[in-house]
PDB file of C-alpha atoms in Angstrom:
ATOM      1  CA  ALA A   1     100.458 117.072  70.427  1.00  0.00           C
ATOM      2  CA  GLN A   2     100.774 117.918  74.111  1.00  0.00           C
ATOM      3  CA  LEU A   3     104.370 116.640  75.011  1.00  0.00           C
ATOM      4  CA  GLU A   4     103.935 117.119  78.772  1.00  0.00           C
ATOM      5  CA  ALA A   5     101.004 114.741  79.380  1.00  0.00           C
ATOM      6  CA  SER A   6     100.864 113.236  82.787  1.00  0.00           C
ATOM      7  CA  TRP A   7      99.431 109.864  83.640  1.00  0.00           C
ATOM      8  CA  GLU A   8      96.384 111.666  85.072  1.00  0.00           C
ATOM      9  CA  ASP A   9      95.961 113.237  81.643  1.00  0.00           C
ATOM     10  CA  ILE A  10      96.110 109.836  79.911  1.00  0.00           C
ATOM     11  CA  ARG A  11      93.791 108.377  82.462  1.00  0.00           C
ATOM     12  CA  ALA A  12      91.227 111.240  82.078  1.00  0.00           C
ATOM     13  CA  SER A  13      91.395 110.886  78.250  1.00  0.00           C
ATOM     14  CA  LEU A  14      90.204 107.198  78.677  1.00  0.00           C
ATOM     15  CA  ARG A  15      86.878 108.578  80.017  1.00  0.00           C
ATOM     16  CA  LEU A  16      86.252 105.596  82.295  1.00  0.00           C
ATOM     17  CA  ASP A  17      84.030 107.714  84.591  1.00  0.00           C
ATOM     18  CA  GLY A  18      80.599 106.108  84.344  1.00  0.00           C
ATOM     19  CA  ALA A  19      81.939 103.450  81.939  1.00  0.00           C
ATOM     20  CA  ASP A  20      81.815  99.802  82.533  1.00  0.00           C
ATOM     21  CA  ARG A  21      83.036  99.422  86.197  1.00  0.00           C
ATOM     22  CA  ALA A  22      85.211  96.331  85.064  1.00  0.00           C
ATOM     23  CA  LEU A  23      87.193  98.683  82.939  1.00  0.00           C
ATOM     24  CA  GLY A  24      87.993 100.924  86.070  1.00  0.00           C
ATOM     25  CA  LEU A  25      88.800  97.789  88.032  1.00  0.00           C
ATOM     26  CA  PHE A  26      91.228  96.525  85.312  1.00  0.00           C
ATOM     27  CA  LEU A  27      92.945  99.960  85.191  1.00  0.00           C
ATOM     28  CA  ALA A  28      93.384 100.023  88.968  1.00  0.00           C
ATOM     29  CA  LEU A  29      94.822  96.550  89.031  1.00  0.00           C
ATOM     30  CA  PHE A  30      97.225  97.581  86.321  1.00  0.00           C
ATOM     31  CA  GLU A  31      98.261 100.687  88.128  1.00  0.00           C
ATOM     32  CA  GLN A  32      98.681  98.850  91.462  1.00  0.00           C
ATOM     33  CA  ARG A  33     100.575  95.821  90.188  1.00  0.00           C
ATOM     34  CA  TYR A  34     103.094  97.963  88.138  1.00  0.00           C
ATOM     35  CA  GLU A  35     103.030 101.097  90.255  1.00  0.00           C
ATOM     36  CA  VAL A  36     102.061 103.118  87.114  1.00  0.00           C
ATOM     37  CA  ALA A  37     102.481 106.787  87.732  1.00  0.00           C
ATOM     38  CA  SER A  38     103.656 108.063  84.407  1.00  0.00           C
ATOM     39  CA  PRO A  39     102.634 107.524  80.672  1.00  0.00           C
ATOM     40  CA  ALA A  40     105.979 105.940  80.037  1.00  0.00           C
ATOM     41  CA  ALA A  41     105.654 103.421  82.884  1.00  0.00           C
ATOM     42  CA  ALA A  42     102.169 102.527  81.503  1.00  0.00           C
ATOM     43  CA  LEU A  43     103.484 101.735  77.938  1.00  0.00           C
ATOM     44  CA  LEU A  44     106.315  99.898  79.444  1.00  0.00           C
ATOM     45  CA  HIS A  45     104.178  97.506  81.394  1.00  0.00           C
ATOM     46  CA  ILE A  46     101.224  96.791  79.083  1.00  0.00           C
ATOM     47  CA  LYS A  47     102.774  93.594  77.624  1.00  0.00           C
ATOM     48  CA  ALA A  48     103.574  92.228  81.019  1.00  0.00           C
ATOM     49  CA  PHE A  49     100.072  92.988  82.312  1.00  0.00           C
ATOM     50  CA  LEU A  50      98.719  91.067  79.325  1.00  0.00           C
ATOM     51  CA  ALA A  51     101.058  88.140  79.058  1.00  0.00           C
ATOM     52  CA  GLU A  52     101.988  87.668  82.711  1.00  0.00           C
ATOM     53  CA  PHE A  53      99.499  89.206  85.217  1.00  0.00           C
ATOM     54  CA  LEU A  54      96.306  88.428  83.481  1.00  0.00           C
ATOM     55  CA  VAL A  55      97.526  84.825  82.647  1.00  0.00           C
ATOM     56  CA  GLN A  56      99.394  83.907  85.792  1.00  0.00           C
ATOM     57  CA  GLU A  57      98.414  86.210  88.706  1.00  0.00           C
ATOM     58  CA  PHE A  58      95.004  87.431  88.021  1.00  0.00           C
ATOM     59  CA  ASP A  59      92.330  86.143  90.398  1.00  0.00           C
ATOM     60  CA  TYR A  60      89.221  86.108  88.222  1.00  0.00           C
ATOM     61  CA  ARG A  61      87.029  84.936  91.009  1.00  0.00           C
ATOM     62  CA  GLN A  62      87.895  87.700  93.360  1.00  0.00           C
ATOM     63  CA  PHE A  63      87.784  90.194  90.480  1.00  0.00           C
ATOM     64  CA  CYS A  64      84.105  89.209  89.886  1.00  0.00           C
ATOM     65  CA  VAL A  65      83.318  89.400  93.576  1.00  0.00           C
ATOM     66  CA  ASP A  66      84.970  92.873  93.891  1.00  0.00           C
ATOM     67  CA  LEU A  67      83.084  93.965  90.739  1.00  0.00           C
ATOM     68  CA  GLY A  68      79.844  92.615  92.107  1.00  0.00           C
ATOM     69  CA  SER A  69      79.041  90.513  89.050  1.00  0.00           C
ATOM     70  CA  VAL A  70      78.824  87.606  91.465  1.00  0.00           C
ATOM     71  CA  SER A  71      78.094  87.161  95.109  1.00  0.00           C
ATOM     72  CA  GLU A  72      80.498  85.419  97.539  1.00  0.00           C
ATOM     73  CA  ARG A  73      77.915  82.502  97.671  1.00  0.00           C
ATOM     74  CA  VAL A  74      78.039  81.986  93.833  1.00  0.00           C
ATOM     75  CA  ALA A  75      81.951  82.252  93.893  1.00  0.00           C
ATOM     76  CA  ASP A  76      82.122  79.617  96.508  1.00  0.00           C
ATOM     77  CA  ASP A  77      79.782  77.281  94.688  1.00  0.00           C
ATOM     78  CA  GLU A  78      81.961  75.510  92.212  1.00  0.00           C
ATOM     79  CA  GLU A  79      79.187  74.565  89.738  1.00  0.00           C
ATOM     80  CA  ARG A  80      77.658  78.102  89.680  1.00  0.00           C
ATOM     81  CA  TRP A  81      81.094  79.685  89.532  1.00  0.00           C
ATOM     82  CA  ARG A  82      82.125  77.538  86.498  1.00  0.00           C
ATOM     83  CA  ALA A  83      78.882  78.586  84.760  1.00  0.00           C
ATOM     84  CA  HIS A  84      79.592  82.239  85.298  1.00  0.00           C
ATOM     85  CA  GLU A  85      83.254  81.920  84.328  1.00  0.00           C
ATOM     86  CA  ALA A  86      82.270  80.070  81.047  1.00  0.00           C
ATOM     87  CA  LYS A  87      79.794  82.769  80.133  1.00  0.00           C
ATOM     88  CA  HIS A  88      81.956  85.949  81.029  1.00  0.00           C
ATOM     89  CA  LEU A  89      85.613  85.112  81.202  1.00  0.00           C
ATOM     90  CA  ALA A  90      86.489  85.637  77.530  1.00  0.00           C
ATOM     91  CA  GLN A  91      84.522  88.846  77.236  1.00  0.00           C
ATOM     92  CA  ASP A  92      86.072  90.369  80.578  1.00  0.00           C
ATOM     93  CA  LEU A  93      89.626  89.499  79.698  1.00  0.00           C
ATOM     94  CA  GLY A  94      89.018  90.833  76.101  1.00  0.00           C
ATOM     95  CA  ALA A  95      87.855  94.053  77.623  1.00  0.00           C
ATOM     96  CA  ALA A  96      91.176  94.145  79.618  1.00  0.00           C
ATOM     97  CA  ALA A  97      93.203  93.856  76.399  1.00  0.00           C
ATOM     98  CA  ALA A  98      91.092  96.422  74.575  1.00  0.00           C
ATOM     99  CA  LEU A  99      91.540  98.757  77.566  1.00  0.00           C
ATOM    100  CA  MET A 100      95.345  98.280  77.365  1.00  0.00           C
ATOM    101  CA  LEU A 101      95.191  99.034  73.682  1.00  0.00           C
ATOM    102  CA  ARG A 102      93.229 102.235  74.534  1.00  0.00           C
ATOM    103  CA  VAL A 103      95.987 103.144  77.040  1.00  0.00           C
ATOM    104  CA  ALA A 104      98.657 102.593  74.517  1.00  0.00           C
ATOM    105  CA  VAL A 105      96.786 104.718  71.719  1.00  0.00           C
ATOM    106  CA  ALA A 106      96.254 107.532  74.361  1.00  0.00           C
ATOM    107  CA  VAL A 107      99.945 107.542  75.199  1.00  0.00           C
ATOM    108  CA  ALA A 108     101.091 107.305  71.549  1.00  0.00           C
ATOM    109  CA  CYS A 109      98.782 110.250  70.616  1.00  0.00           C
ATOM    110  CA  ALA A 110      99.822 112.397  73.564  1.00  0.00           C
ATOM    111  CA  PHE A 111     103.475 112.008  72.810  1.00  0.00           C
ATOM    112  CA  ALA A 112     103.124 111.922  68.906  1.00  0.00           C
ATOM    113  CA  LEU A 113     104.848 108.395  68.827  1.00  0.00           C
ATOM    114  CA  ARG A 114     105.416 106.934  65.374  1.00  0.00           C
ATOM    115  CA  PRO A 115     103.675 103.554  64.748  1.00  0.00           C
ATOM    116  CA  GLY A 116     107.043 101.743  64.854  1.00  0.00           C
ATOM    117  CA  ASP A 117     107.579 103.194  68.442  1.00  0.00           C
ATOM    118  CA  TRP A 118     104.809 101.120  69.883  1.00  0.00           C
ATOM    119  CA  ARG A 119     104.156  98.346  67.314  1.00  0.00           C
ATOM    120  CA  ASP A 120     104.997  95.628  69.772  1.00  0.00           C
ATOM    121  CA  VAL A 121     102.497  96.839  72.319  1.00  0.00           C
ATOM    122  CA  ASN A 122      99.873  97.217  69.606  1.00  0.00           C
ATOM    123  CA  GLU A 123     100.450  93.750  68.378  1.00  0.00           C
ATOM    124  CA  ALA A 124     100.444  92.307  71.913  1.00  0.00           C
ATOM    125  CA  CYS A 125      97.119  93.889  72.671  1.00  0.00           C
ATOM    126  CA  GLY A 126      95.568  92.358  69.342  1.00  0.00           C
ATOM    127  CA  LYS A 127      96.826  89.080  70.170  1.00  0.00           C
ATOM    128  CA  ALA A 128      95.764  89.201  73.764  1.00  0.00           C
ATOM    129  CA  VAL A 129      92.114  89.559  73.052  1.00  0.00           C
ATOM    130  CA  ARG A 130      92.251  85.940  71.681  1.00  0.00           C
ATOM    131  CA  SER A 131      95.036  84.303  73.610  1.00  0.00           C
ATOM    132  CA  VAL A 132      94.733  85.582  77.190  1.00  0.00           C
ATOM    133  CA  PRO A 133      91.335  83.908  77.927  1.00  0.00           C
ATOM    134  CA  ALA A 134      92.633  80.580  76.518  1.00  0.00           C
ATOM    135  CA  CYS A 135      95.919  80.771  78.402  1.00  0.00           C
ATOM    136  CA  TYR A 136      94.128  81.847  81.668  1.00  0.00           C
ATOM    137  CA  ARG A 137      91.964  78.613  81.477  1.00  0.00           C
ATOM    138  CA  LEU A 138      95.157  76.507  81.355  1.00  0.00           C
TER     139      LEU A 138
END
């Protein structure tokens, strides 16, 4: 295992180039909100991103506009927005949780962490797939 992995190495290992644009946008939000510049910082902030940012601070409407999955016109039309949200919210937030698990696994592998070293993050990612969309709706 490479014990000198940088955040750029971890980021590259995720292979998000050409992947679903939403994943790249979620990663950018994570990096910006928590000023992630190292693998340690990433691992440290995953749980907060899932439990706090995505539930309390995340602006799904603006995310969809930035992503291009809805136009400003649809986002401003409450009925059409609700239909979009009902169809896509759980899948999109589930993708964010899955991405955070990928980040955690990449860091764990790069630094040869034992399962117990990051069990709490692993469990948080698993629970977030189900709970974050429900909590966001509240």
